[in-house]
XYZ file of C-alpha atoms in Angstrom:
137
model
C 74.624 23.718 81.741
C 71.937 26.065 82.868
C 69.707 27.520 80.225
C 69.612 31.366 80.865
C 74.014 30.997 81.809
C 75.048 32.205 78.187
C 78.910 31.169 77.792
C 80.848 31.308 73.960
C 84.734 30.626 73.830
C 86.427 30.924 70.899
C 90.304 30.388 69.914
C 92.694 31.560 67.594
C 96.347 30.736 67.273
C 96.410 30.000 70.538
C 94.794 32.699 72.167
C 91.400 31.924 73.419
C 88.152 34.216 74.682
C 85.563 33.746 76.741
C 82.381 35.599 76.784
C 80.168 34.721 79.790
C 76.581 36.073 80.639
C 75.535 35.681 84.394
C 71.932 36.589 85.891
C 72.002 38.524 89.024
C 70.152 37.647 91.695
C 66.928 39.213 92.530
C 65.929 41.001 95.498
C 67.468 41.867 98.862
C 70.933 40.438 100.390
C 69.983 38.886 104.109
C 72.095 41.470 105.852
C 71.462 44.099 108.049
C 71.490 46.137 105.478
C 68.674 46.605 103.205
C 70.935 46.324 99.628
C 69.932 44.126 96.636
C 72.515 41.651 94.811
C 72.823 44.378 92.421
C 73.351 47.483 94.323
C 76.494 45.304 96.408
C 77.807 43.946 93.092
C 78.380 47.310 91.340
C 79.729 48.565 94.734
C 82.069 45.365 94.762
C 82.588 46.114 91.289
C 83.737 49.819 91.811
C 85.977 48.979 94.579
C 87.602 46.679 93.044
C 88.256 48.765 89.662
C 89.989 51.849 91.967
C 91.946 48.952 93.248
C 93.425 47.760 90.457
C 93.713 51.433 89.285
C 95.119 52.807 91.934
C 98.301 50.149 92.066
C 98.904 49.890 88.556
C 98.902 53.873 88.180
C 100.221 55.322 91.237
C 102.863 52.480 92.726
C 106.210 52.282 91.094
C 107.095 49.571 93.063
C 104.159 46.998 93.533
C 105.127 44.580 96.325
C 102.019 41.774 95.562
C 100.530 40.899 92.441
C 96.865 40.854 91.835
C 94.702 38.963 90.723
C 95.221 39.019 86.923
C 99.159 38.662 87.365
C 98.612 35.597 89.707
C 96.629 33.709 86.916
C 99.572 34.972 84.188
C 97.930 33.741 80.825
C 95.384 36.628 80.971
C 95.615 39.562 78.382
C 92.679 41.314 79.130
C 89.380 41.170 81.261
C 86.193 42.950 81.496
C 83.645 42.776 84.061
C 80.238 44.842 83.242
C 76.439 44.909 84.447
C 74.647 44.944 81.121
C 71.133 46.631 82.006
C 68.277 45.982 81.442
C 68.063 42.319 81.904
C 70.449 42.564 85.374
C 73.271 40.068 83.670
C 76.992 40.666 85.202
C 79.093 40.291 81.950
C 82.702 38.489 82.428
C 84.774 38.792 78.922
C 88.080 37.300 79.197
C 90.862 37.075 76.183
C 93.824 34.177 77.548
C 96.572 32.137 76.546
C 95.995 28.770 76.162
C 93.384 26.182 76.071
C 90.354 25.979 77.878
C 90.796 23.053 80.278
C 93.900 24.612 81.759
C 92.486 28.240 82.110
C 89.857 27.301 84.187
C 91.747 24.720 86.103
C 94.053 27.715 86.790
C 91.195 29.959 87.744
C 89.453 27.308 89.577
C 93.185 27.120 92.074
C 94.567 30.965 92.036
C 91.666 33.078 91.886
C 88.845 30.724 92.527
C 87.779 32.701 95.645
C 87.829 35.945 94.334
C 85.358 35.289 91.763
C 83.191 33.695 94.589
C 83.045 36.979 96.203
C 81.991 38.124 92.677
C 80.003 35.741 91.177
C 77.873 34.775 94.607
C 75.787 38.168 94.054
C 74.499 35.316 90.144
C 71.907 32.629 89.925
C 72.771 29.660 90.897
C 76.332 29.816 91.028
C 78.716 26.949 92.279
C 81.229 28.232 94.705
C 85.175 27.579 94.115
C 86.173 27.052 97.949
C 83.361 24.116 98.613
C 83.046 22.598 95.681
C 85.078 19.830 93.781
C 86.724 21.545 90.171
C 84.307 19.447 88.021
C 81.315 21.157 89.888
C 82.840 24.269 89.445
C 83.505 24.095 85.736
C 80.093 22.671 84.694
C 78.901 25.638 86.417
């Protein structure tokens, strides 16, 4: 495991967290656009916040699930740029052991956290990579 990746799991009757610390990438995003990794992830971030908001508190009816309900074993997650030191934060709190969460993340939501987690050092993507590579990441 990389050095500056901070990750800490812990577990209790059952229920399991996971705290991981992510370095963003520095400097600009090879675009046409002149945007850093950090300027596109809080805009990704944002986005995707008013998403989530917007169907769980204006839809009575919600015809698709997202993202959290596809993964089911998820009771809460947080997703933060902690300043200074440009870190994206991912704190998760799940059912289950570890193995099988991130075998389950890894298959339903592998690619969303791609688009996420690309804008981090040296991070393994889930859509090219075998599930072991992904996980040691």
């Amino acid at each position: 495991m990389r050095k500056e990746l901070v990750v800490k799991s812990k577990s209790l009757a059952g229920i399991s967290d996971l705290t991981l610390f992510a370095p963003i990438r520095q400097g600009f995003v090879p675009s046409l656009e002149s945007v850093t990794y950090k300027t596109r992830l809080q805009m990704l971030l944002k986005t995707l916040s008013a998403s989530r908001s917007s169907s769980q508190e204006y839809a009575l009816v919600r015809p698709f699930s997202d993202s959290v309900e596809r993964v089911g074993a998820i009771h809460s997650v947080r997703l933060a740029i902690v300043e200074p030191e440009d870190k994206l934060m991912l704190a998760v709190t799940f059912d289950g052991a570890w193995d099988t969460y991130i075998r389950t993340l890894w298959l339903k939501v592998g690619t969303l956290l791609d688009v996420i987690f690309c804008n981090t050092e040296a991070y393994v993507t889930s859509h090219n990579h075998p599930f072991e590579a992904w996980a040691a990441w």
